[in-house]
Coordinates of C-alpha atoms in Angstrom, one line a residue:
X1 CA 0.0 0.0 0.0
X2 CA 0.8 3.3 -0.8
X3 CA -0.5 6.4 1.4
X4 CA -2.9 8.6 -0.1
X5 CA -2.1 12.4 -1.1
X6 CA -3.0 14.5 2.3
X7 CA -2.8 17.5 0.5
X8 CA -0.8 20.3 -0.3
X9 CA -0.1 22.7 2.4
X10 CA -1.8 25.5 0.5
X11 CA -5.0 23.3 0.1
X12 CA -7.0 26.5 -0.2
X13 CA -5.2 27.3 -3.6
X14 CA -5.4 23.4 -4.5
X15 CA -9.1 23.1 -4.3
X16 CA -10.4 26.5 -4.2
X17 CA -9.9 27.4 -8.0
X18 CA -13.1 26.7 -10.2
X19 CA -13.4 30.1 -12.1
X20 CA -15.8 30.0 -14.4
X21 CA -16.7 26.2 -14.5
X22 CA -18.9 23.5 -13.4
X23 CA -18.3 20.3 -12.3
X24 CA -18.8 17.5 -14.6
X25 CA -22.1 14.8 -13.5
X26 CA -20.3 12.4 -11.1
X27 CA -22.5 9.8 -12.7
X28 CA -19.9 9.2 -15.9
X29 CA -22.1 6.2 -17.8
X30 CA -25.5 4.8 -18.5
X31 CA -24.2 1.8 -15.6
X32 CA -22.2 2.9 -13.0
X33 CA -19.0 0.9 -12.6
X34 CA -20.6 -0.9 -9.2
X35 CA -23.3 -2.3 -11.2
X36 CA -21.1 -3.5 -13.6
X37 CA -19.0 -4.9 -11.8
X38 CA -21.9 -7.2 -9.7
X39 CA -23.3 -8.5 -12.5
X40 CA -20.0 -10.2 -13.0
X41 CA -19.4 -11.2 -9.6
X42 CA -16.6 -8.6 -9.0
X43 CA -15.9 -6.1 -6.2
X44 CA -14.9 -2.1 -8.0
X45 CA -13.7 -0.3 -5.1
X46 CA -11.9 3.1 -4.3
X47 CA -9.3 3.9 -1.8
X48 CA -10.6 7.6 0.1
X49 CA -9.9 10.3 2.3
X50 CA -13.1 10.4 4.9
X51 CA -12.9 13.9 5.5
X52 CA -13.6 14.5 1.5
X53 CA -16.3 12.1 1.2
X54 CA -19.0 14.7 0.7
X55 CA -20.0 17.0 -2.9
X56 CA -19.0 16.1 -5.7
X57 CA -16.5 13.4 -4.5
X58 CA -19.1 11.9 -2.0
X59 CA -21.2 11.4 -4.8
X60 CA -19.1 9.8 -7.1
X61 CA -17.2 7.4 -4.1
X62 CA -20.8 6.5 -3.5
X63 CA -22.6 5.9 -7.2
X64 CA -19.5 4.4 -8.9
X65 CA -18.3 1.8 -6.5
X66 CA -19.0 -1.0 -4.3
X67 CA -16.0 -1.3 -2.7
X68 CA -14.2 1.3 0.1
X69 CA -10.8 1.5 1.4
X70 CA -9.6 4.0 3.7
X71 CA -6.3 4.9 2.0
X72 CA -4.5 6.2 5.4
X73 CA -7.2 6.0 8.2
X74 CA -7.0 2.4 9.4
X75 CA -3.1 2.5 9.9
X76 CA -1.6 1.8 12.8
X77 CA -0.2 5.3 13.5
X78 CA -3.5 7.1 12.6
X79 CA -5.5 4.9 15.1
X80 CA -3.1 4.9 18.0
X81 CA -0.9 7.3 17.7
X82 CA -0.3 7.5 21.3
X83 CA 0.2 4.6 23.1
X84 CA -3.5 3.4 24.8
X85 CA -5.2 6.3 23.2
X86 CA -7.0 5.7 20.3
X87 CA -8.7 7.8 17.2
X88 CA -11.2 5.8 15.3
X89 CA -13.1 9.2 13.8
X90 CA -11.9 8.8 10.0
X91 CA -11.9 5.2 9.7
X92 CA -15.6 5.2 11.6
X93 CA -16.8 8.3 9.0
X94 CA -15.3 5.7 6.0
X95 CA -17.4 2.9 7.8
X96 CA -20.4 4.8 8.1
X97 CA -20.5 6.0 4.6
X98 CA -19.7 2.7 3.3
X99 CA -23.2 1.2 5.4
X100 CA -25.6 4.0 4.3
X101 CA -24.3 3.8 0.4
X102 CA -24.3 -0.3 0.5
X103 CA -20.4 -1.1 0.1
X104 CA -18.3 -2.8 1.3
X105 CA -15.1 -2.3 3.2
X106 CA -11.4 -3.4 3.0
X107 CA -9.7 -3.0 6.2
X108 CA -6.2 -1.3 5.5
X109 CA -3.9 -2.3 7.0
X110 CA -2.9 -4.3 10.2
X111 CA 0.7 -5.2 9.8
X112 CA 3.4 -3.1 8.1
X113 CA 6.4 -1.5 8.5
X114 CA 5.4 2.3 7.8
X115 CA 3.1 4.7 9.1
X116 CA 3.7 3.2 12.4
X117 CA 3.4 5.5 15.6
X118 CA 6.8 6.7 16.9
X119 CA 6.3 5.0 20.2
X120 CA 6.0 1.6 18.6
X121 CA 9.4 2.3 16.3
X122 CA 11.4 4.2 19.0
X123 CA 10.6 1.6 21.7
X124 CA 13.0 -1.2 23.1
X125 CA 11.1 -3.5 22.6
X126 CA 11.8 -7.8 24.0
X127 CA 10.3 -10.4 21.1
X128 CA 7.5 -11.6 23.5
X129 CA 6.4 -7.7 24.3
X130 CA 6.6 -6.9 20.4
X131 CA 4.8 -9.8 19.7
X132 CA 2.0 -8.9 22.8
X133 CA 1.9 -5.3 21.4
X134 CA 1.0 -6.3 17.5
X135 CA -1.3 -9.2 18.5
X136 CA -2.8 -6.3 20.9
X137 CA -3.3 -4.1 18.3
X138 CA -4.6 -6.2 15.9
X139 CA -7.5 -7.7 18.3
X140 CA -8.4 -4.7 19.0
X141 CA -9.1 -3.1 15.4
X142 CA -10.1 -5.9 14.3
X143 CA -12.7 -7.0 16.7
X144 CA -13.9 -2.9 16.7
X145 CA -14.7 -3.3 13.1
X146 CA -16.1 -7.3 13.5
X147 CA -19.1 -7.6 10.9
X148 CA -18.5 -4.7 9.1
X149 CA -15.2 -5.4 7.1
X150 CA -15.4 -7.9 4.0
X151 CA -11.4 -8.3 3.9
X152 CA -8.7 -6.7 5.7
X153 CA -5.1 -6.5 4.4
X154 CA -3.7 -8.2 7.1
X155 CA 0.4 -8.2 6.5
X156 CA 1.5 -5.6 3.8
X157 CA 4.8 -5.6 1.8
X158 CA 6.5 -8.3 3.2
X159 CA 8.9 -8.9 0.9
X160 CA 12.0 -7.7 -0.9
X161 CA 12.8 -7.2 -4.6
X162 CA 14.5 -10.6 -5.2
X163 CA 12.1 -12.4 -2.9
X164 CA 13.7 -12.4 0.4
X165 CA 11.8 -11.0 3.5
X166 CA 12.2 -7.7 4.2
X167 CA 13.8 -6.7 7.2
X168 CA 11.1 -4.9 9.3
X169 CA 10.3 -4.1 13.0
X170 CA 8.3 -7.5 12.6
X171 CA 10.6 -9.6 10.9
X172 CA 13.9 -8.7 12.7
X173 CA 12.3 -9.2 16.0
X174 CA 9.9 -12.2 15.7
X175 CA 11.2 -14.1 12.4
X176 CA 9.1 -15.1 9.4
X177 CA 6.2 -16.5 12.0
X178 CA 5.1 -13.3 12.4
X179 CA 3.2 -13.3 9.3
X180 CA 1.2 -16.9 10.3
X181 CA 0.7 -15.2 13.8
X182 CA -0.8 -12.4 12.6
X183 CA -3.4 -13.8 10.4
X184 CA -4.3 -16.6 13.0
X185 CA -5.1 -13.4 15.3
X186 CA -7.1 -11.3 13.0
X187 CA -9.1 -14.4 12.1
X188 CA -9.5 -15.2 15.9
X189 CA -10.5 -11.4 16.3
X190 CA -13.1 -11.7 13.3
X191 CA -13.6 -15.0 11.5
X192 CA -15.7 -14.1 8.9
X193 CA -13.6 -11.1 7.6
X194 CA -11.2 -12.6 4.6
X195 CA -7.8 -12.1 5.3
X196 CA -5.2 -11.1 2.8
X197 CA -1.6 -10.8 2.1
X198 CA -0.9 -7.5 0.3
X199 CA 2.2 -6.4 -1.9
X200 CA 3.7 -4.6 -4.6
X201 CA 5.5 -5.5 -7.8
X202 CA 4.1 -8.8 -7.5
X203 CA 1.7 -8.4 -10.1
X204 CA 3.4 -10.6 -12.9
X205 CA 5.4 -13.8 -12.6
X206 CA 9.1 -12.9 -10.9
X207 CA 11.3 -13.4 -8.0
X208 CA 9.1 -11.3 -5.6
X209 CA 5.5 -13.3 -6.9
X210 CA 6.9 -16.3 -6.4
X211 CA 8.2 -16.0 -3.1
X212 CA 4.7 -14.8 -2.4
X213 CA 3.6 -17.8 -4.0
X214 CA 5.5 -20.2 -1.6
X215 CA 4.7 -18.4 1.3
X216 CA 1.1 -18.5 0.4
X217 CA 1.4 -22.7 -0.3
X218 CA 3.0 -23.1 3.3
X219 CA 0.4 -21.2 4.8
X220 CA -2.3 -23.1 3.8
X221 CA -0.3 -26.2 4.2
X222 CA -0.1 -25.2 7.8
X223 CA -4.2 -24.5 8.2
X224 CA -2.8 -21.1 8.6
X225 CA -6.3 -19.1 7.9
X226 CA -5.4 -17.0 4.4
X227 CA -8.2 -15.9 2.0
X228 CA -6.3 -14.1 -0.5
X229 CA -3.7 -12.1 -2.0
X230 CA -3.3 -8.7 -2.7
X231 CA -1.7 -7.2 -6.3
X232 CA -1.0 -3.8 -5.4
X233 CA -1.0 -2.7 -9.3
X234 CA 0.7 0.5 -9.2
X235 CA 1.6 0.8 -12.2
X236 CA 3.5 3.0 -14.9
X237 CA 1.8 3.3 -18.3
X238 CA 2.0 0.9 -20.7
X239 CA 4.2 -1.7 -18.0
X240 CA 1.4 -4.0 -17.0
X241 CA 2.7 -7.6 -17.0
X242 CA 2.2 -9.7 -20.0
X243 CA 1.8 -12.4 -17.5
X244 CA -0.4 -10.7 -15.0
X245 CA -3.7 -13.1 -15.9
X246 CA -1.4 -15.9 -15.4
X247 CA -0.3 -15.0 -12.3
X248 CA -3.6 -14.4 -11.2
X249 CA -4.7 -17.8 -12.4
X250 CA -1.4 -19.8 -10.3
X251 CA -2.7 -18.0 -7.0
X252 CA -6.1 -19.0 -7.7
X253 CA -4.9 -22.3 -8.3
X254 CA -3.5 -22.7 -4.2
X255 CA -7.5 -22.3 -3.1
X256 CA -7.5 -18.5 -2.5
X257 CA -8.4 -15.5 -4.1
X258 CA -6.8 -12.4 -5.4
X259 CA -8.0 -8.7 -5.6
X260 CA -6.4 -6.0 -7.3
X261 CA -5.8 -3.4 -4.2
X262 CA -4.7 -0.2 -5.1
X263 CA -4.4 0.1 -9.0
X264 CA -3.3 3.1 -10.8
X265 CA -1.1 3.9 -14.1
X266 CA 0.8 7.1 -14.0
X267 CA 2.8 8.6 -16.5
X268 CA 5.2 11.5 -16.8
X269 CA 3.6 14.7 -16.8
X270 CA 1.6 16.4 -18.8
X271 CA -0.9 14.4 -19.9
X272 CA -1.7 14.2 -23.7
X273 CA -4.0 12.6 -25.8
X274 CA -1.6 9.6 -26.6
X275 CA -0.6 9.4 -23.0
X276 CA -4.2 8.6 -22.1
X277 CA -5.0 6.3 -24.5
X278 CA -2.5 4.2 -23.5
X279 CA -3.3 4.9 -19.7
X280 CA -6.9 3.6 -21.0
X281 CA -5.4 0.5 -22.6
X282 CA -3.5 -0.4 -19.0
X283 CA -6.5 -0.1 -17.1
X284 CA -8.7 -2.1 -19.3
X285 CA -6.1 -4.9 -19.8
X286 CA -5.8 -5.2 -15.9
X287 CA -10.0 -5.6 -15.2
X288 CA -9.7 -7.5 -18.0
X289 CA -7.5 -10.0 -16.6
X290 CA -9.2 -10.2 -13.3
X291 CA -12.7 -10.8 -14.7
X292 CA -10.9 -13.5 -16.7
X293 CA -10.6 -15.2 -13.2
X294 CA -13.1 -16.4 -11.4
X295 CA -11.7 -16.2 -8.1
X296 CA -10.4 -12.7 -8.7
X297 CA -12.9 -10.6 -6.4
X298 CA -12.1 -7.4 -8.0
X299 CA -10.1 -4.0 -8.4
X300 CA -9.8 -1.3 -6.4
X301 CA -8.2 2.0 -7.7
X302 CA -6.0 3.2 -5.2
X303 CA -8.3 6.9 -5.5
X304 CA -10.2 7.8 -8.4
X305 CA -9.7 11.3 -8.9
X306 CA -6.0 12.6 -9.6
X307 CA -6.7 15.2 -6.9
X308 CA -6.6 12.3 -4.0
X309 CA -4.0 10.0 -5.6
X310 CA -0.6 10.1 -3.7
X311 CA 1.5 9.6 -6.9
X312 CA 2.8 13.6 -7.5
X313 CA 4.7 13.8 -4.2
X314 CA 5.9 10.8 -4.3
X315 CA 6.8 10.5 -7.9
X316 CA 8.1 14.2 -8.9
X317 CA 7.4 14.6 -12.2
X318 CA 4.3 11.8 -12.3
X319 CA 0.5 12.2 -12.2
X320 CA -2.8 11.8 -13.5
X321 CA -3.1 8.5 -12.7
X322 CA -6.6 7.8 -11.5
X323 CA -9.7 7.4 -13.8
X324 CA -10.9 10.6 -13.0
X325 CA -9.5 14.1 -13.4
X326 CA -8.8 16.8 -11.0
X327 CA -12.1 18.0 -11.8
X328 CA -14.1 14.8 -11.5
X329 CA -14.2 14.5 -15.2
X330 CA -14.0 10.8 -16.8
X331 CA -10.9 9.8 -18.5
X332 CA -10.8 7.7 -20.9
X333 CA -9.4 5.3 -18.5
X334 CA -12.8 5.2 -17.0
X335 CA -14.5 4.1 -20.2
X336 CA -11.9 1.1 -20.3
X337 CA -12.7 -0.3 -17.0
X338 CA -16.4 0.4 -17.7
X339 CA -15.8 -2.1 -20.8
X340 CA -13.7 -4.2 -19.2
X341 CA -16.6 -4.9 -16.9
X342 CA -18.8 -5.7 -19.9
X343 CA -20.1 -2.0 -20.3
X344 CA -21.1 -0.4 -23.2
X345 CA -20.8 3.5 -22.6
X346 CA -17.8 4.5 -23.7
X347 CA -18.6 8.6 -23.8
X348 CA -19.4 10.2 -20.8
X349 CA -22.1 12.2 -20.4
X350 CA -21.2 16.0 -20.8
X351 CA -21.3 18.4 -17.8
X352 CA -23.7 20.7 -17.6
X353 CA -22.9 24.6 -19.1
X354 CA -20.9 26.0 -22.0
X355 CA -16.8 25.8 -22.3
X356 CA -15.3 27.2 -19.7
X357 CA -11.7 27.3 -17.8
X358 CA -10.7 26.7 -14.3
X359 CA -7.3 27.8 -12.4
X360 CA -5.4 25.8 -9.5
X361 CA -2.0 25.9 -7.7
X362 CA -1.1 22.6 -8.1
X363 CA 2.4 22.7 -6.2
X364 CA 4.1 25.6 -4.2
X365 CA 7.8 26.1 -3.0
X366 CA 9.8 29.4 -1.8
X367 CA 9.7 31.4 -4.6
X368 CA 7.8 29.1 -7.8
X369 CA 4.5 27.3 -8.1
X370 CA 3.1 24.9 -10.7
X371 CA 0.2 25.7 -11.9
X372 CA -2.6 24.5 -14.2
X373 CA -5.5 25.3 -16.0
X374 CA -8.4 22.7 -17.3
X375 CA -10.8 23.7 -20.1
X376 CA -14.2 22.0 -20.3
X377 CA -17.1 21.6 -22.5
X378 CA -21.0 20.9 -22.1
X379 CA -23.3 21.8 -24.5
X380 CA -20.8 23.5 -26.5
X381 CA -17.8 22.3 -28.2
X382 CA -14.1 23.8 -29.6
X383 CA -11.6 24.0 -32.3
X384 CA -9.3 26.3 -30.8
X385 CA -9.3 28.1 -27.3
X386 CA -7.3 30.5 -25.8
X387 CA -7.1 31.7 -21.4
X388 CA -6.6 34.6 -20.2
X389 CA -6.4 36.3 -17.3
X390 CA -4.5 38.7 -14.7
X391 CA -2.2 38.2 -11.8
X392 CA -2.5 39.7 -8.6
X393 CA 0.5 39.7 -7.2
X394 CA 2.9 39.8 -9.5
X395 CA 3.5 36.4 -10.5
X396 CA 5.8 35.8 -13.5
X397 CA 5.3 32.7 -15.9
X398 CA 8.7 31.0 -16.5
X399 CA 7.8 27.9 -18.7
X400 CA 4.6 26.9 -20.1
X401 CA 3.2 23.2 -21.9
X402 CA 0.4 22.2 -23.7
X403 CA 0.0 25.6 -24.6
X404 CA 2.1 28.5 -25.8
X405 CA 1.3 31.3 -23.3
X406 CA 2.3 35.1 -23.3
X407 CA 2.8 37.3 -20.3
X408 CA 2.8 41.1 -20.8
X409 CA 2.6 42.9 -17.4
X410 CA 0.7 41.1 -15.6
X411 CA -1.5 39.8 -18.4
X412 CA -1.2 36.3 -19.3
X413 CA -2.3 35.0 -22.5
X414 CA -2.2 31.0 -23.3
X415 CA -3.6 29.2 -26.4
X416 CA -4.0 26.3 -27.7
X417 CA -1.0 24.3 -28.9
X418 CA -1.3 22.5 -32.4
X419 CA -2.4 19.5 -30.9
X420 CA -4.7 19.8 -28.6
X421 CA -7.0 22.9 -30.1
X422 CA -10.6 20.5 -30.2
X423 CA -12.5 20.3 -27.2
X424 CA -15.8 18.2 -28.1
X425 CA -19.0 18.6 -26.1
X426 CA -18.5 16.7 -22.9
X427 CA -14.7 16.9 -23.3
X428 CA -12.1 18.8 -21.1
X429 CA -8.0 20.1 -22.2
X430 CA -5.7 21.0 -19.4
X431 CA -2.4 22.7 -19.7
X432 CA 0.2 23.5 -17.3
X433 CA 2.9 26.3 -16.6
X434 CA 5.4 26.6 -13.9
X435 CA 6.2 30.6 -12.5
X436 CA 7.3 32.6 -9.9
X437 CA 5.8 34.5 -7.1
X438 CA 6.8 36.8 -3.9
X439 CA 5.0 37.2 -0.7
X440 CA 1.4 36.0 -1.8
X441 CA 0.2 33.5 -4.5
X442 CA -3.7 34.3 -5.1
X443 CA -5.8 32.3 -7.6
X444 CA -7.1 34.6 -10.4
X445 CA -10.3 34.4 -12.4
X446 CA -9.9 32.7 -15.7
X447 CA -11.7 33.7 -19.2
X448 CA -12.1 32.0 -22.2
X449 CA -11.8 33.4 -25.3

């Protein structure tokens, strides 16, 4: 698992920036995704921030999928981050919204070696009162959540590149039996919650997958309790294993399932047409290969909207790797998983209002900023486009893509480049510019001309 964005530290500039525009429908097809997804025995989930589940992305978390995951809110140092003293509020608010919009939940994650509290990693801790403290904490989630979680990631990330353990808090200190234990006391805890192993780069046949393999055949040799195993799936575009259905398939051979936890594609930034095609390719060939499955449950997308996805700060340079824009828009990606999940809408429905442009501060540092603009059309389409508007404070563009921009003063013009001049009805462009700015960065309004 990866941790979610928690947002810029000018979140005001990140999210307060529609000029001009108007959300796109948050119900992208004719079928949502869910619905698709039940009537072929699949699970389409989304990991989410609780304190955003509300608007425009409460509406889609709640129409599109069947299938929750609090991205950081189950962790170990988000629930106690003080020893004995315990904050359930975001993981209960994920809970709650799950019950009232009929989803379910994946419980994430019990064991792992980040995001722990610093009293847990700073501790001297004996073997016997490491192992008290994690069977402890695991009880104690586990059996607070009893009934309501389908499948917990029980042990993340357990393994190194060539297949060796990975040398953790856990493994160092209580060998590779720390793994069986663990499951044995979530199961105890809850026994009709699956339990999973969870990991990354295990998605195609290699070292790492088939250590995970051999783990997962002793377990169940032992009558250790394991339901399933988790393929991470973060991907970069056009890198999804060519053996990824097969891989699938040898798990499903050992008597357990498999989900696909916390997809995503990202690419270098920008975007482009050709960058999201391909992006729509990788997500399609990845549902694809779990509905191929029987006992694949399903896919999660580790957050659906590129303003919740964790990839930009921890990839510099990387983005745009949900299914869903900044905006909420459908990308094309979306269309693929719709028909990968026997679907037929492949166009999304087009927001409501004319064209129109919207301004955010996508990243800020000392003295530059990145920032972008996103044109949209509903009702309206066009052929060429061009966004203006005036700084406030100074600001200075220094480099500009996806659009050739002017700056006279502190007038900017930017229009389209050669490629990306069409904007059909119920379609969006974005563009991006990095610039520099002293003592305040404020959002100016956008118009389009």
């Amino acid at each position: 698992m990866r941790s979610l964005r928690t947002g810029l530290s000018l979140a005001a500039l990140v999210t307060g920036a529609a000029m001009l525009f108007t959300a796109p429908s948050a119900h992208a097809a004719d079928t949502p995704l869910r619905d698709l997804a039940a009537a072929k025995g699949k699970v389409i989930g989304t990991a989410v921030t609780g304190s955003k589940l509300t608007g425009t992305y409460g509406d889609v978390a709640g129409a599109q999928f069947n299938s929750l995951t609090p991205g950081n809110a189950m962790k170990w140092g988000t629930v106690e981050p003080t020893q004995g003293s315990f904050n359930w509020a975001e993981a209960d608010q994920i809970v709650a919204f799950a019950q009232a919009h009929n989803q379910q939940v994946r419980g994430h994650t019990l064991v792992w070696h980040n995001q722990n509290p610093g009293w847990l990693t700073n501790g001297s801790w004996t073997p016997a009162q490491l192992g008290t403290l994690l069977q402890n904490h695991i009880t104690t989630e586990v059996t607070r959540y009893k009934g309501k979680i389908a499948a917990w990631d029980v042990v993340n990330e357990a393994f190194n590149e060539d297949g060796t353990y990975r040398p953790t808090l856990w493994y160092d200190s209580l060998g590779a039996d720390y793994i069986a234990n663990a499951l044995t006391w979530a199961h105890a805890a809850d026994p009709a919650a699956k339990l999973y192993i969870n990991d990354y780069n295990v998605e195609g046949v290699n070292a790492k997958s088939t250590a995970l393999y051999n783990l997962v055949k002793d377990l169940k040799s032992r009558g250790v309790p394991l339901d399933g195993v988790g393929l991470q799936a973060h991907l970069v575009l056009g890198q999804v294993p060519s053996t990824l259905q097969q891989n699938i398939q040898r798990f499903a051979d050992l008597g357990v399932d498999v989900a696909i936890t916390e997809l995503d594609v990202r690419m270098a930034l920008p975007s482009d047409s050709t960058k999201l095609a391909q992006q729509a390719a990788d997500y399609k060939s990845v549902v694809a290969a779990c509905v191929a499955v029987t006992r694949c449950a399903g896919v999660t997308v580790w957050g659906f909207t590129d303003s919740d996805s964790w990839v930009p700060s921890t990839f510099p340079g990387y983005g745009a790797a949900t299914p869903y824009d900044e905006n909420y828009a459908p990308k094309p990606a979306y269309s693929a998983t719709a028909q990968a999940l026997g679907g037929t809408t492949t166009t999304p429905p087009p927001p409501t209002g004319a064209c129109s442009a919207s301004y955010s501060v996508q990243s800020q540092w000392n003295t530059g900023f990145t920032g972008q603009v996103t044109i949209a059309c509903g009702g309206a389409s066009l052929s060429s486009w061009k966004a203006s508007w005036t700084f406030g404070a100074g600001q200075q563009i220094t480099q500009a893509w996806n659009a050739t921009c002017t700056q006279s003063g502190s007038a900017v013009t930017c229009a389209n480049a050669s490629y990306n001049g069409s904007v059909p009805d119920g379609g969006s462009v974005t563009f991006g510019f990095n610039g520099s700015w002293s003592g305040s960065n404020p959002v100016p309004a956008v118009t389009l001309g």
